[in-house]
Each structure stands twice: as C-alpha cells, then as structure tokens.
Amino acid sequence: DADVTQTPRNRITKTGKRIMLECSQTKGHDRMYWYRQDPGLGLRLIYYSFDVKDINKGEISDGYSVSRQAQAKFSLSLESAIPNQTALYFCATSPGAATNEKLFFGSGTQLSVL
Amino acid sequence: SQKIEQNSEALNIQEGKTATLTCNYTNYSPAYLQWYRQDPGRGPVFLLLIRENEKEKRKERLKVTFDTTLKQSLFHITASQPADSATYLCALVAAGNMLTFGGGTRLMVKP
C-alpha cells in the first residue's frame, strides 16, 4: 500500500465547479503539502500544514483552499474551477522539525478543467 | 527575482556512459539542495541532499556537487542504465524558507 495516497488519480470537470482532491498518509508525518506541476514550470507550492492546527499559504494559493482534517488527512479544494487550474497536483509529507528534510510524494491527481 | 534553472531539453546518452545534469540558481543563498527522480505518472522520489558547506555527496552510482560560488549543482549518474531514464528535479531551500523546485531535466539512456 502506498504511504501517501491521493484520490482521485484523474478528474475532468467543468469551469465553475467545486472540486476536492484528497490526500491521506500512513507515514505518521506531521507536515503535509500540496503542490501543482505544470510542464516546464516545476512544482509550485500551494498550501502547507505543519500540524493539524496549522495552515499556511504557499507561492500560489489564490483560487485554492485546504482542510487538515486529521494528522493523516489533508484535502485541497478548488471553490470554482477555471481552465488554468488544469495541472498535475501532488500531495507530499515530511517528518518534522527540520525544514531540510526530504519530501515523500503521492502519485498525483491529473485535473482537467474544461 | 529568484530563479532555479534546469535544462528543459532532454539529455540523451548511451548506456554505460556518465550522465551529468545541471541545476543553476540566481538570487538564492541556499542552505542546502536536494535532487529527486520522477517517473511518468508518479510523484518525485528523493535521491540526495547536499548542504552548502559540502562540496560533494555520493550514493552508489550517484554523485552530487554543490558550488556556491558558481551557484550551481551538478548531478552525475555513472555507468548509466536504461532504468535510469526519468526526469530529475533539483530543489533548494534558503534558510527559513520552503523547498523550491526547478523545472526538471528528462534523461533518456539508450541501450
């Protein structure tokens, strides 16, 4: 079983729809992250959470919101999807205190907004 | 502005040769740098971390160098194999900040 699980793996939706992407982890890590990946642009940080009561905006948070329901669960919502939110979305975790620790990624969700 | 640059063109090499990938950065003073491997349809997987006070780090067939004067990291795979074909991402962190990724370089190793 994957340590970091994202659902769904693929989603096609229409402009204006509300979408939720879910992430769960069995690694016991406190820190969780949402990134989006666009061809040639690398991974860009959307939101991150260092524990259940902590939510922080990343580089590109506009148009997105998150919820940290439990240590193991971190969901990303698009309140009103638009076509330029079409991208590959990754959830990641890391163990704790040091910001230099490596990230563990899920397999991604390919989102297409028509 | 801060920028991390990796060659966007694919690197094609013959099996057995050494692959060298480059990561250049501007307007950063990174505390450390990481390299990840990404296969199609999968999330990135951590490979190596090198700190600003380290010149070189090795792991099996992998070697990473970090030159803070040139603002560059080189990632080497010796005795490359077709199974090494993937996209390789560099990521760096300045003290107190979050990890920032480059766009990645695709490596193709031909048998």
mmCIF file with all atom_site columns, C-alpha atoms in Angstrom:
data_model
loop_
_atom_site.group_PDB
_atom_site.id
_atom_site.type_symbol
_atom_site.label_atom_id
_atom_site.label_alt_id
_atom_site.label_comp_id
_atom_site.label_asym_id
_atom_site.label_entity_id
_atom_site.label_seq_id
_atom_site.pdbx_PDB_ins_code
_atom_site.Cartn_x
_atom_site.Cartn_y
_atom_site.Cartn_z
_atom_site.occupancy
_atom_site.B_iso_or_equiv
_atom_site.pdbx_formal_charge
_atom_site.auth_seq_id
_atom_site.auth_comp_id
_atom_site.auth_asym_id
_atom_site.auth_atom_id
_atom_site.pdbx_PDB_model_num
ATOM 1   C CA . ASP A 1 1   ? 0.000   0.000  0.000   1.00 0.00 ? 1   ASP A CA 1
ATOM 2   C CA . ALA A 1 2   ? 1.175   3.486  -0.834  1.00 0.00 ? 2   ALA A CA 1
ATOM 3   C CA . ASP A 1 3   ? 2.335   5.610  2.094   1.00 0.00 ? 3   ASP A CA 1
ATOM 4   C CA . VAL A 1 4   ? 0.833   8.783  0.592   1.00 0.00 ? 4   VAL A CA 1
ATOM 5   C CA . THR A 1 5   ? -2.440  8.197  -1.233  1.00 0.00 ? 5   THR A CA 1
ATOM 6   C CA . GLN A 1 6   ? -4.184  10.720 -3.434  1.00 0.00 ? 6   GLN A CA 1
ATOM 7   C CA . THR A 1 7   ? -7.708  10.439 -4.742  1.00 0.00 ? 7   THR A CA 1
ATOM 8   C CA . PRO A 1 8   ? -8.878  10.641 -7.424  1.00 0.00 ? 8   PRO A CA 1
ATOM 9   C CA . ARG A 1 9   ? -5.997  9.846  -9.804  1.00 0.00 ? 9   ARG A CA 1
ATOM 10  C CA . ASN A 1 10  ? -7.734  11.647 -12.654 1.00 0.00 ? 10  ASN A CA 1
ATOM 11  C CA . ARG A 1 11  ? -10.573 14.168 -12.736 1.00 0.00 ? 11  ARG A CA 1
ATOM 12  C CA . ILE A 1 12  ? -12.246 16.057 -15.529 1.00 0.00 ? 12  ILE A CA 1
ATOM 13  C CA . THR A 1 13  ? -14.542 18.884 -14.545 1.00 0.00 ? 13  THR A CA 1
ATOM 14  C CA . LYS A 1 14  ? -16.160 21.989 -15.948 1.00 0.00 ? 14  LYS A CA 1
ATOM 15  C CA . THR A 1 15  ? -15.437 25.641 -15.304 1.00 0.00 ? 15  THR A CA 1
ATOM 16  C CA . GLY A 1 16  ? -17.163 26.896 -12.169 1.00 0.00 ? 16  GLY A CA 1
ATOM 17  C CA . LYS A 1 17  ? -17.491 23.527 -10.447 1.00 0.00 ? 17  LYS A CA 1
ATOM 18  C CA . ARG A 1 18  ? -16.237 22.893 -6.925  1.00 0.00 ? 18  ARG A CA 1
ATOM 19  C CA . ILE A 1 19  ? -13.598 20.193 -6.732  1.00 0.00 ? 19  ILE A CA 1
ATOM 20  C CA . MET A 1 20  ? -11.932 18.480 -3.801  1.00 0.00 ? 20  MET A CA 1
ATOM 21  C CA . LEU A 1 21  ? -8.730  16.497 -4.024  1.00 0.00 ? 21  LEU A CA 1
ATOM 22  C CA . GLU A 1 22  ? -7.925  14.258 -1.101  1.00 0.00 ? 22  GLU A CA 1
ATOM 23  C CA . CYS A 1 23  ? -4.690  13.082 0.419   1.00 0.00 ? 23  CYS A CA 1
ATOM 24  C CA . SER A 1 24  ? -4.111  10.579 3.192   1.00 0.00 ? 24  SER A CA 1
ATOM 25  C CA . GLN A 1 25  ? -0.856  9.260  4.621   1.00 0.00 ? 25  GLN A CA 1
ATOM 26  C CA . THR A 1 26  ? 0.190   6.327  6.758   1.00 0.00 ? 26  THR A CA 1
ATOM 27  C CA . LYS A 1 27  ? 3.714   7.607  7.426   1.00 0.00 ? 27  LYS A CA 1
ATOM 28  C CA . GLY A 1 28  ? 2.798   9.321  10.684  1.00 0.00 ? 28  GLY A CA 1
ATOM 29  C CA . HIS A 1 29  ? 4.294   12.598 9.465   1.00 0.00 ? 29  HIS A CA 1
ATOM 30  C CA . ASP A 1 30  ? 3.188   15.922 10.907  1.00 0.00 ? 30  ASP A CA 1
ATOM 31  C CA . ARG A 1 31  ? 3.880   18.028 7.830   1.00 0.00 ? 31  ARG A CA 1
ATOM 32  C CA . MET A 1 32  ? 1.790   17.900 4.668   1.00 0.00 ? 32  MET A CA 1
ATOM 33  C CA . TYR A 1 33  ? 1.956   19.899 1.447   1.00 0.00 ? 33  TYR A CA 1
ATOM 34  C CA . TRP A 1 34  ? 0.045   20.486 -1.777  1.00 0.00 ? 34  TRP A CA 1
ATOM 35  C CA . TYR A 1 35  ? 1.960   21.233 -4.991  1.00 0.00 ? 35  TYR A CA 1
ATOM 36  C CA . ARG A 1 36  ? 0.914   21.674 -8.583  1.00 0.00 ? 36  ARG A CA 1
ATOM 37  C CA . GLN A 1 37  ? 3.110   20.743 -11.529 1.00 0.00 ? 37  GLN A CA 1
ATOM 38  C CA . ASP A 1 38  ? 2.884   22.323 -14.964 1.00 0.00 ? 38  ASP A CA 1
ATOM 39  C CA . PRO A 1 39  ? 5.136   21.363 -17.875 1.00 0.00 ? 39  PRO A CA 1
ATOM 40  C CA . GLY A 1 40  ? 8.443   23.229 -17.652 1.00 0.00 ? 40  GLY A CA 1
ATOM 41  C CA . LEU A 1 41  ? 7.464   25.132 -14.502 1.00 0.00 ? 41  LEU A CA 1
ATOM 42  C CA . GLY A 1 42  ? 8.414   22.617 -11.890 1.00 0.00 ? 42  GLY A CA 1
ATOM 43  C CA . LEU A 1 43  ? 6.499   22.015 -8.697  1.00 0.00 ? 43  LEU A CA 1
ATOM 44  C CA . ARG A 1 44  ? 4.913   25.059 -7.096  1.00 0.00 ? 44  ARG A CA 1
ATOM 45  C CA . LEU A 1 45  ? 3.711   25.096 -3.511  1.00 0.00 ? 45  LEU A CA 1
ATOM 46  C CA . ILE A 1 46  ? 0.013   25.829 -2.985  1.00 0.00 ? 46  ILE A CA 1
ATOM 47  C CA . TYR A 1 47  ? -0.513  25.279 0.753   1.00 0.00 ? 47  TYR A CA 1
ATOM 48  C CA . TYR A 1 48  ? 1.251   23.535 3.585   1.00 0.00 ? 48  TYR A CA 1
ATOM 49  C CA . SER A 1 49  ? 0.438   22.421 7.110   1.00 0.00 ? 49  SER A CA 1
ATOM 50  C CA . PHE A 1 50  ? 2.907   21.667 9.895   1.00 0.00 ? 50  PHE A CA 1
ATOM 51  C CA . ASP A 1 51  ? 0.280   20.145 12.172  1.00 0.00 ? 51  ASP A CA 1
ATOM 52  C CA . VAL A 1 52  ? -3.488  19.785 12.441  1.00 0.00 ? 52  VAL A CA 1
ATOM 53  C CA . LYS A 1 53  ? -3.997  23.346 13.681  1.00 0.00 ? 53  LYS A CA 1
ATOM 54  C CA . ASP A 1 54  ? -1.532  24.957 11.297  1.00 0.00 ? 54  ASP A CA 1
ATOM 55  C CA . ILE A 1 55  ? -2.331  26.040 7.708   1.00 0.00 ? 55  ILE A CA 1
ATOM 56  C CA . ASN A 1 56  ? -0.056  28.239 5.603   1.00 0.00 ? 56  ASN A CA 1
ATOM 57  C CA . LYS A 1 57  ? -0.300  29.722 2.133   1.00 0.00 ? 57  LYS A CA 1
ATOM 58  C CA . GLY A 1 58  ? 2.334   28.828 -0.371  1.00 0.00 ? 58  GLY A CA 1
ATOM 59  C CA . GLU A 1 59  ? 3.511   30.522 -3.536  1.00 0.00 ? 59  GLU A CA 1
ATOM 60  C CA . ILE A 1 60  ? 0.252   30.143 -5.493  1.00 0.00 ? 60  ILE A CA 1
ATOM 61  C CA . SER A 1 61  ? -2.676  29.854 -3.069  1.00 0.00 ? 61  SER A CA 1
ATOM 62  C CA . ASP A 1 62  ? -5.182  32.086 -4.886  1.00 0.00 ? 62  ASP A CA 1
ATOM 63  C CA . GLY A 1 63  ? -8.217  30.093 -6.019  1.00 0.00 ? 63  GLY A CA 1
ATOM 64  C CA . TYR A 1 64  ? -7.469  27.212 -3.637  1.00 0.00 ? 64  TYR A CA 1
ATOM 65  C CA . SER A 1 65  ? -8.325  26.294 -0.066  1.00 0.00 ? 65  SER A CA 1
ATOM 66  C CA . VAL A 1 66  ? -7.294  23.406 2.178   1.00 0.00 ? 66  VAL A CA 1
ATOM 67  C CA . SER A 1 67  ? -8.502  21.488 5.183   1.00 0.00 ? 67  SER A CA 1
ATOM 68  C CA . ARG A 1 68  ? -6.378  19.428 7.573   1.00 0.00 ? 68  ARG A CA 1
ATOM 69  C CA . GLN A 1 69  ? -8.971  17.055 8.972   1.00 0.00 ? 69  GLN A CA 1
ATOM 70  C CA . ALA A 1 70  ? -6.502  14.937 10.933  1.00 0.00 ? 70  ALA A CA 1
ATOM 71  C CA . GLN A 1 71  ? -2.782  14.318 11.086  1.00 0.00 ? 71  GLN A CA 1
ATOM 72  C CA . ALA A 1 72  ? -3.196  11.828 8.269   1.00 0.00 ? 72  ALA A CA 1
ATOM 73  C CA . LYS A 1 73  ? -5.565  13.778 6.009   1.00 0.00 ? 73  LYS A CA 1
ATOM 74  C CA . PHE A 1 74  ? -5.084  16.979 4.025   1.00 0.00 ? 74  PHE A CA 1
ATOM 75  C CA . SER A 1 75  ? -7.547  17.970 1.297   1.00 0.00 ? 75  SER A CA 1
ATOM 76  C CA . LEU A 1 76  ? -7.306  20.627 -1.392  1.00 0.00 ? 76  LEU A CA 1
ATOM 77  C CA . SER A 1 77  ? -10.377 22.395 -2.756  1.00 0.00 ? 77  SER A CA 1
ATOM 78  C CA . LEU A 1 78  ? -10.964 24.477 -5.829  1.00 0.00 ? 78  LEU A CA 1
ATOM 79  C CA . GLU A 1 79  ? -14.063 26.501 -4.993  1.00 0.00 ? 79  GLU A CA 1
ATOM 80  C CA . SER A 1 80  ? -14.797 27.476 -8.583  1.00 0.00 ? 80  SER A CA 1
ATOM 81  C CA . ALA A 1 81  ? -12.504 25.710 -11.018 1.00 0.00 ? 81  ALA A CA 1
ATOM 82  C CA . ILE A 1 82  ? -11.081 27.558 -14.005 1.00 0.00 ? 82  ILE A CA 1
ATOM 83  C CA . PRO A 1 83  ? -9.190  26.177 -17.041 1.00 0.00 ? 83  PRO A CA 1
ATOM 84  C CA . ASN A 1 84  ? -5.777  27.483 -15.942 1.00 0.00 ? 84  ASN A CA 1
ATOM 85  C CA . GLN A 1 85  ? -6.052  25.236 -12.896 1.00 0.00 ? 85  GLN A CA 1
ATOM 86  C CA . THR A 1 86  ? -5.604  22.284 -15.227 1.00 0.00 ? 86  THR A CA 1
ATOM 87  C CA . ALA A 1 87  ? -2.446  20.657 -13.891 1.00 0.00 ? 87  ALA A CA 1
ATOM 88  C CA . LEU A 1 88  ? -0.958  17.683 -12.094 1.00 0.00 ? 88  LEU A CA 1
ATOM 89  C CA . TYR A 1 89  ? -1.440  18.018 -8.334  1.00 0.00 ? 89  TYR A CA 1
ATOM 90  C CA . PHE A 1 90  ? 0.771   16.350 -5.761  1.00 0.00 ? 90  PHE A CA 1
ATOM 91  C CA . CYS A 1 91  ? 0.412   15.877 -2.053  1.00 0.00 ? 91  CYS A CA 1
ATOM 92  C CA . ALA A 1 92  ? 3.601   15.403 -0.035  1.00 0.00 ? 92  ALA A CA 1
ATOM 93  C CA . THR A 1 93  ? 4.597   14.773 3.568   1.00 0.00 ? 93  THR A CA 1
ATOM 94  C CA . SER A 1 94  ? 7.706   15.251 5.671   1.00 0.00 ? 94  SER A CA 1
ATOM 95  C CA . PRO A 1 95  ? 8.512   14.054 9.177   1.00 0.00 ? 95  PRO A CA 1
ATOM 96  C CA . GLY A 1 96  ? 9.006   17.129 11.293  1.00 0.00 ? 96  GLY A CA 1
ATOM 97  C CA . ALA A 1 97  ? 11.155  19.785 12.765  1.00 0.00 ? 97  ALA A CA 1
ATOM 98  C CA . ALA A 1 98  ? 13.892  20.449 10.231  1.00 0.00 ? 98  ALA A CA 1
ATOM 99  C CA . THR A 1 99  ? 12.861  22.159 7.018   1.00 0.00 ? 99  THR A CA 1
ATOM 100 C CA . ASN A 1 100 ? 15.703  20.396 5.249   1.00 0.00 ? 100 ASN A CA 1
ATOM 101 C CA . GLU A 1 101 ? 14.029  17.029 5.472   1.00 0.00 ? 101 GLU A CA 1
ATOM 102 C CA . LYS A 1 102 ? 13.073  15.196 2.328   1.00 0.00 ? 102 LYS A CA 1
ATOM 103 C CA . LEU A 1 103 ? 9.544   15.099 0.988   1.00 0.00 ? 103 LEU A CA 1
ATOM 104 C CA . PHE A 1 104 ? 7.508   11.968 0.305   1.00 0.00 ? 104 PHE A CA 1
ATOM 105 C CA . PHE A 1 105 ? 5.083   12.403 -2.578  1.00 0.00 ? 105 PHE A CA 1
ATOM 106 C CA . GLY A 1 106 ? 1.843   10.743 -3.590  1.00 0.00 ? 106 GLY A CA 1
ATOM 107 C CA . SER A 1 107 ? 1.263   9.584  -7.164  1.00 0.00 ? 107 SER A CA 1
ATOM 108 C CA . GLY A 1 108 ? -0.593  12.727 -8.138  1.00 0.00 ? 108 GLY A CA 1
ATOM 109 C CA . THR A 1 109 ? -4.013  13.773 -9.402  1.00 0.00 ? 109 THR A CA 1
ATOM 110 C CA . GLN A 1 110 ? -4.338  14.896 -13.010 1.00 0.00 ? 110 GLN A CA 1
ATOM 111 C CA . LEU A 1 111 ? -7.028  17.562 -13.077 1.00 0.00 ? 111 LEU A CA 1
ATOM 112 C CA . SER A 1 112 ? -8.522  18.894 -16.289 1.00 0.00 ? 112 SER A CA 1
ATOM 113 C CA . VAL A 1 113 ? -10.867 21.885 -16.183 1.00 0.00 ? 113 VAL A CA 1
ATOM 114 C CA . LEU A 1 114 ? -12.846 22.348 -19.387 1.00 0.00 ? 114 LEU A CA 1
ATOM 115 C CA . SER B 2 1   ? 13.984  37.601 -8.965  1.00 0.00 ? 1   SER B CA 1
ATOM 116 C CA . GLN B 2 2   ? 14.842  34.182 -7.621  1.00 0.00 ? 2   GLN B CA 1
ATOM 117 C CA . LYS B 2 3   ? 15.243  31.537 -10.276 1.00 0.00 ? 3   LYS B CA 1
ATOM 118 C CA . ILE B 2 4   ? 16.209  27.870 -10.489 1.00 0.00 ? 4   ILE B CA 1
ATOM 119 C CA . GLU B 2 5   ? 17.178  26.655 -13.944 1.00 0.00 ? 5   GLU B CA 1
ATOM 120 C CA . GLN B 2 6   ? 17.494  23.143 -15.251 1.00 0.00 ? 6   GLN B CA 1
ATOM 121 C CA . ASN B 2 7   ? 17.980  22.297 -18.893 1.00 0.00 ? 7   ASN B CA 1
ATOM 122 C CA . SER B 2 8   ? 14.499  21.805 -20.318 1.00 0.00 ? 8   SER B CA 1
ATOM 123 C CA . GLU B 2 9   ? 15.843  19.830 -23.257 1.00 0.00 ? 9   GLU B CA 1
ATOM 124 C CA . ALA B 2 10  ? 16.094  16.081 -22.786 1.00 0.00 ? 10  ALA B CA 1
ATOM 125 C CA . LEU B 2 11  ? 19.545  14.608 -22.263 1.00 0.00 ? 11  LEU B CA 1
ATOM 126 C CA . ASN B 2 12  ? 20.153  11.538 -24.427 1.00 0.00 ? 12  ASN B CA 1
ATOM 127 C CA . ILE B 2 13  ? 23.121  9.320  -23.618 1.00 0.00 ? 13  ILE B CA 1
ATOM 128 C CA . GLN B 2 14  ? 24.319  5.801  -24.338 1.00 0.00 ? 14  GLN B CA 1
ATOM 129 C CA . GLU B 2 15  ? 24.134  3.075  -21.743 1.00 0.00 ? 15  GLU B CA 1
ATOM 130 C CA . GLY B 2 16  ? 27.328  2.837  -19.714 1.00 0.00 ? 16  GLY B CA 1
ATOM 131 C CA . LYS B 2 17  ? 28.221  6.497  -20.059 1.00 0.00 ? 17  LYS B CA 1
ATOM 132 C CA . THR B 2 18  ? 28.095  9.090  -17.294 1.00 0.00 ? 18  THR B CA 1
ATOM 133 C CA . ALA B 2 19  ? 25.075  11.379 -17.315 1.00 0.00 ? 19  ALA B CA 1
ATOM 134 C CA . THR B 2 20  ? 25.585  14.904 -15.974 1.00 0.00 ? 20  THR B CA 1
ATOM 135 C CA . LEU B 2 21  ? 22.640  17.147 -15.196 1.00 0.00 ? 21  LEU B CA 1
ATOM 136 C CA . THR B 2 22  ? 22.919  20.793 -14.207 1.00 0.00 ? 22  THR B CA 1
ATOM 137 C CA . CYS B 2 23  ? 20.991  22.947 -11.759 1.00 0.00 ? 23  CYS B CA 1
ATOM 138 C CA . ASN B 2 24  ? 21.755  26.677 -11.747 1.00 0.00 ? 24  ASN B CA 1
ATOM 139 C CA . TYR B 2 25  ? 20.233  29.222 -9.426  1.00 0.00 ? 25  TYR B CA 1
ATOM 140 C CA . THR B 2 26  ? 20.166  33.003 -9.099  1.00 0.00 ? 26  THR B CA 1
ATOM 141 C CA . ASN B 2 27  ? 19.316  35.317 -6.211  1.00 0.00 ? 27  ASN B CA 1
ATOM 142 C CA . TYR B 2 28  ? 19.334  32.485 -3.697  1.00 0.00 ? 28  TYR B CA 1
ATOM 143 C CA . SER B 2 29  ? 21.636  31.698 -0.836  1.00 0.00 ? 29  SER B CA 1
ATOM 144 C CA . PRO B 2 30  ? 20.574  28.095 -0.331  1.00 0.00 ? 30  PRO B CA 1
ATOM 145 C CA . ALA B 2 31  ? 21.248  26.318 2.910   1.00 0.00 ? 31  ALA B CA 1
ATOM 146 C CA . TYR B 2 32  ? 21.012  23.009 1.065   1.00 0.00 ? 32  TYR B CA 1
ATOM 147 C CA . LEU B 2 33  ? 19.936  21.413 -2.179  1.00 0.00 ? 33  LEU B CA 1
ATOM 148 C CA . GLN B 2 34  ? 18.056  18.196 -2.945  1.00 0.00 ? 34  GLN B CA 1
ATOM 149 C CA . TRP B 2 35  ? 17.711  16.033 -6.037  1.00 0.00 ? 35  TRP B CA 1
ATOM 150 C CA . TYR B 2 36  ? 14.599  13.993 -6.872  1.00 0.00 ? 36  TYR B CA 1
ATOM 151 C CA . ARG B 2 37  ? 13.741  11.468 -9.546  1.00 0.00 ? 37  ARG B CA 1
ATOM 152 C CA . GLN B 2 38  ? 10.314  11.487 -11.215 1.00 0.00 ? 38  GLN B CA 1
ATOM 153 C CA . ASP B 2 39  ? 8.944   8.745  -13.433 1.00 0.00 ? 39  ASP B CA 1
ATOM 154 C CA . PRO B 2 40  ? 5.962   9.324  -15.750 1.00 0.00 ? 40  PRO B CA 1
ATOM 155 C CA . GLY B 2 41  ? 2.684   9.262  -13.854 1.00 0.00 ? 41  GLY B CA 1
ATOM 156 C CA . ARG B 2 42  ? 4.417   9.146  -10.468 1.00 0.00 ? 42  ARG B CA 1
ATOM 157 C CA . GLY B 2 43  ? 5.404   11.564 -7.763  1.00 0.00 ? 43  GLY B CA 1
ATOM 158 C CA . PRO B 2 44  ? 9.024   12.635 -7.274  1.00 0.00 ? 44  PRO B CA 1
ATOM 159 C CA . VAL B 2 45  ? 11.253  10.396 -5.180  1.00 0.00 ? 45  VAL B CA 1
ATOM 160 C CA . PHE B 2 46  ? 14.074  11.822 -3.052  1.00 0.00 ? 46  PHE B CA 1
ATOM 161 C CA . LEU B 2 47  ? 17.611  10.841 -4.059  1.00 0.00 ? 47  LEU B CA 1
ATOM 162 C CA . LEU B 2 48  ? 20.234  13.015 -2.363  1.00 0.00 ? 48  LEU B CA 1
ATOM 163 C CA . LEU B 2 49  ? 20.686  16.090 -0.195  1.00 0.00 ? 49  LEU B CA 1
ATOM 164 C CA . ILE B 2 50  ? 23.799  18.263 -0.106  1.00 0.00 ? 50  ILE B CA 1
ATOM 165 C CA . ARG B 2 51  ? 24.426  21.132 2.293   1.00 0.00 ? 51  ARG B CA 1
ATOM 166 C CA . GLU B 2 52  ? 26.048  24.469 1.480   1.00 0.00 ? 52  GLU B CA 1
ATOM 167 C CA . ASN B 2 53  ? 29.230  23.534 3.318   1.00 0.00 ? 53  ASN B CA 1
ATOM 168 C CA . GLU B 2 54  ? 29.578  20.246 1.416   1.00 0.00 ? 54  GLU B CA 1
ATOM 169 C CA . LYS B 2 55  ? 31.339  20.116 -1.927  1.00 0.00 ? 55  LYS B CA 1
ATOM 170 C CA . GLU B 2 56  ? 30.304  16.623 -2.942  1.00 0.00 ? 56  GLU B CA 1
ATOM 171 C CA . LYS B 2 57  ? 27.976  13.807 -1.888  1.00 0.00 ? 57  LYS B CA 1
ATOM 172 C CA . ARG B 2 58  ? 27.865  10.264 -3.225  1.00 0.00 ? 58  ARG B CA 1
ATOM 173 C CA . LYS B 2 59  ? 25.346  7.432  -3.109  1.00 0.00 ? 59  LYS B CA 1
ATOM 174 C CA . GLU B 2 60  ? 26.085  4.293  -5.099  1.00 0.00 ? 60  GLU B CA 1
ATOM 175 C CA . ARG B 2 61  ? 26.294  5.410  -8.769  1.00 0.00 ? 61  ARG B CA 1
ATOM 176 C CA . LEU B 2 62  ? 25.075  8.915  -7.959  1.00 0.00 ? 62  LEU B CA 1
ATOM 177 C CA . LYS B 2 63  ? 27.246  11.941 -7.230  1.00 0.00 ? 63  LYS B CA 1
ATOM 178 C CA . VAL B 2 64  ? 26.158  15.494 -6.498  1.00 0.00 ? 64  VAL B CA 1
ATOM 179 C CA . THR B 2 65  ? 28.376  18.551 -6.338  1.00 0.00 ? 65  THR B CA 1
ATOM 180 C CA . PHE B 2 66  ? 27.459  21.968 -4.970  1.00 0.00 ? 66  PHE B CA 1
ATOM 181 C CA . ASP B 2 67  ? 29.389  25.095 -5.921  1.00 0.00 ? 67  ASP B CA 1
ATOM 182 C CA . THR B 2 68  ? 28.019  28.136 -4.099  1.00 0.00 ? 68  THR B CA 1
ATOM 183 C CA . THR B 2 69  ? 30.441  30.429 -5.958  1.00 0.00 ? 69  THR B CA 1
ATOM 184 C CA . LEU B 2 70  ? 29.185  29.325 -9.368  1.00 0.00 ? 70  LEU B CA 1
ATOM 185 C CA . LYS B 2 71  ? 25.649  28.950 -7.944  1.00 0.00 ? 71  LYS B CA 1
ATOM 186 C CA . GLN B 2 72  ? 25.419  25.521 -9.463  1.00 0.00 ? 72  GLN B CA 1
ATOM 187 C CA . SER B 2 73  ? 24.852  21.891 -8.603  1.00 0.00 ? 73  SER B CA 1
ATOM 188 C CA . LEU B 2 74  ? 25.839  19.014 -10.867 1.00 0.00 ? 74  LEU B CA 1
ATOM 189 C CA . PHE B 2 75  ? 24.173  15.612 -10.651 1.00 0.00 ? 75  PHE B CA 1
ATOM 190 C CA . HIS B 2 76  ? 26.109  12.671 -12.091 1.00 0.00 ? 76  HIS B CA 1
ATOM 191 C CA . ILE B 2 77  ? 24.972  9.110  -12.787 1.00 0.00 ? 77  ILE B CA 1
ATOM 192 C CA . THR B 2 78  ? 27.899  6.856  -13.597 1.00 0.00 ? 78  THR B CA 1
ATOM 193 C CA . ALA B 2 79  ? 27.573  3.661  -15.643 1.00 0.00 ? 79  ALA B CA 1
ATOM 194 C CA . SER B 2 80  ? 24.097  4.759  -16.680 1.00 0.00 ? 80  SER B CA 1
ATOM 195 C CA . GLN B 2 81  ? 21.410  2.192  -17.429 1.00 0.00 ? 81  GLN B CA 1
ATOM 196 C CA . PRO B 2 82  ? 18.128  2.397  -19.359 1.00 0.00 ? 82  PRO B CA 1
ATOM 197 C CA . ALA B 2 83  ? 16.373  2.099  -15.979 1.00 0.00 ? 83  ALA B CA 1
ATOM 198 C CA . ASP B 2 84  ? 17.874  5.475  -15.059 1.00 0.00 ? 84  ASP B CA 1
ATOM 199 C CA . SER B 2 85  ? 15.676  7.137  -17.698 1.00 0.00 ? 85  SER B CA 1
ATOM 200 C CA . ALA B 2 86  ? 13.442  9.602  -15.859 1.00 0.00 ? 86  ALA B CA 1
ATOM 201 C CA . THR B 2 87  ? 13.061  13.286 -15.108 1.00 0.00 ? 87  THR B CA 1
ATOM 202 C CA . TYR B 2 88  ? 15.398  14.637 -12.452 1.00 0.00 ? 88  TYR B CA 1
ATOM 203 C CA . LEU B 2 89  ? 14.415  17.627 -10.342 1.00 0.00 ? 89  LEU B CA 1
ATOM 204 C CA . CYS B 2 90  ? 16.611  19.812 -8.203  1.00 0.00 ? 90  CYS B CA 1
ATOM 205 C CA . ALA B 2 91  ? 15.158  21.691 -5.253  1.00 0.00 ? 91  ALA B CA 1
ATOM 206 C CA . LEU B 2 92  ? 16.742  24.139 -2.893  1.00 0.00 ? 92  LEU B CA 1
ATOM 207 C CA . VAL B 2 93  ? 15.997  25.851 0.377   1.00 0.00 ? 93  VAL B CA 1
ATOM 208 C CA . ALA B 2 94  ? 17.270  29.123 1.700   1.00 0.00 ? 94  ALA B CA 1
ATOM 209 C CA . ALA B 2 95  ? 17.350  29.269 5.486   1.00 0.00 ? 95  ALA B CA 1
ATOM 210 C CA . GLY B 2 96  ? 13.861  29.559 6.948   1.00 0.00 ? 96  GLY B CA 1
ATOM 211 C CA . ASN B 2 97  ? 12.131  29.116 3.613   1.00 0.00 ? 97  ASN B CA 1
ATOM 212 C CA . MET B 2 98  ? 10.342  26.281 1.889   1.00 0.00 ? 98  MET B CA 1
ATOM 213 C CA . LEU B 2 99  ? 11.676  23.922 -0.720  1.00 0.00 ? 99  LEU B CA 1
ATOM 214 C CA . THR B 2 100 ? 11.613  25.422 -4.246  1.00 0.00 ? 100 THR B CA 1
ATOM 215 C CA . PHE B 2 101 ? 11.856  23.167 -7.295  1.00 0.00 ? 101 PHE B CA 1
ATOM 216 C CA . GLY B 2 102 ? 13.437  23.567 -10.702 1.00 0.00 ? 102 GLY B CA 1
ATOM 217 C CA . GLY B 2 103 ? 11.581  22.530 -13.839 1.00 0.00 ? 103 GLY B CA 1
ATOM 218 C CA . GLY B 2 104 ? 13.466  19.237 -14.189 1.00 0.00 ? 104 GLY B CA 1
ATOM 219 C CA . THR B 2 105 ? 15.556  17.625 -16.912 1.00 0.00 ? 105 THR B CA 1
ATOM 220 C CA . ARG B 2 106 ? 14.475  14.473 -18.700 1.00 0.00 ? 106 ARG B CA 1
ATOM 221 C CA . LEU B 2 107 ? 17.203  11.853 -19.071 1.00 0.00 ? 107 LEU B CA 1
ATOM 222 C CA . MET B 2 108 ? 16.988  9.142  -21.732 1.00 0.00 ? 108 MET B CA 1
ATOM 223 C CA . VAL B 2 109 ? 19.542  6.325  -21.558 1.00 0.00 ? 109 VAL B CA 1
ATOM 224 C CA . LYS B 2 110 ? 19.669  4.272  -24.735 1.00 0.00 ? 110 LYS B CA 1
ATOM 225 C CA . PRO B 2 111 ? 20.752  0.619  -24.725 1.00 0.00 ? 111 PRO B CA 1
#
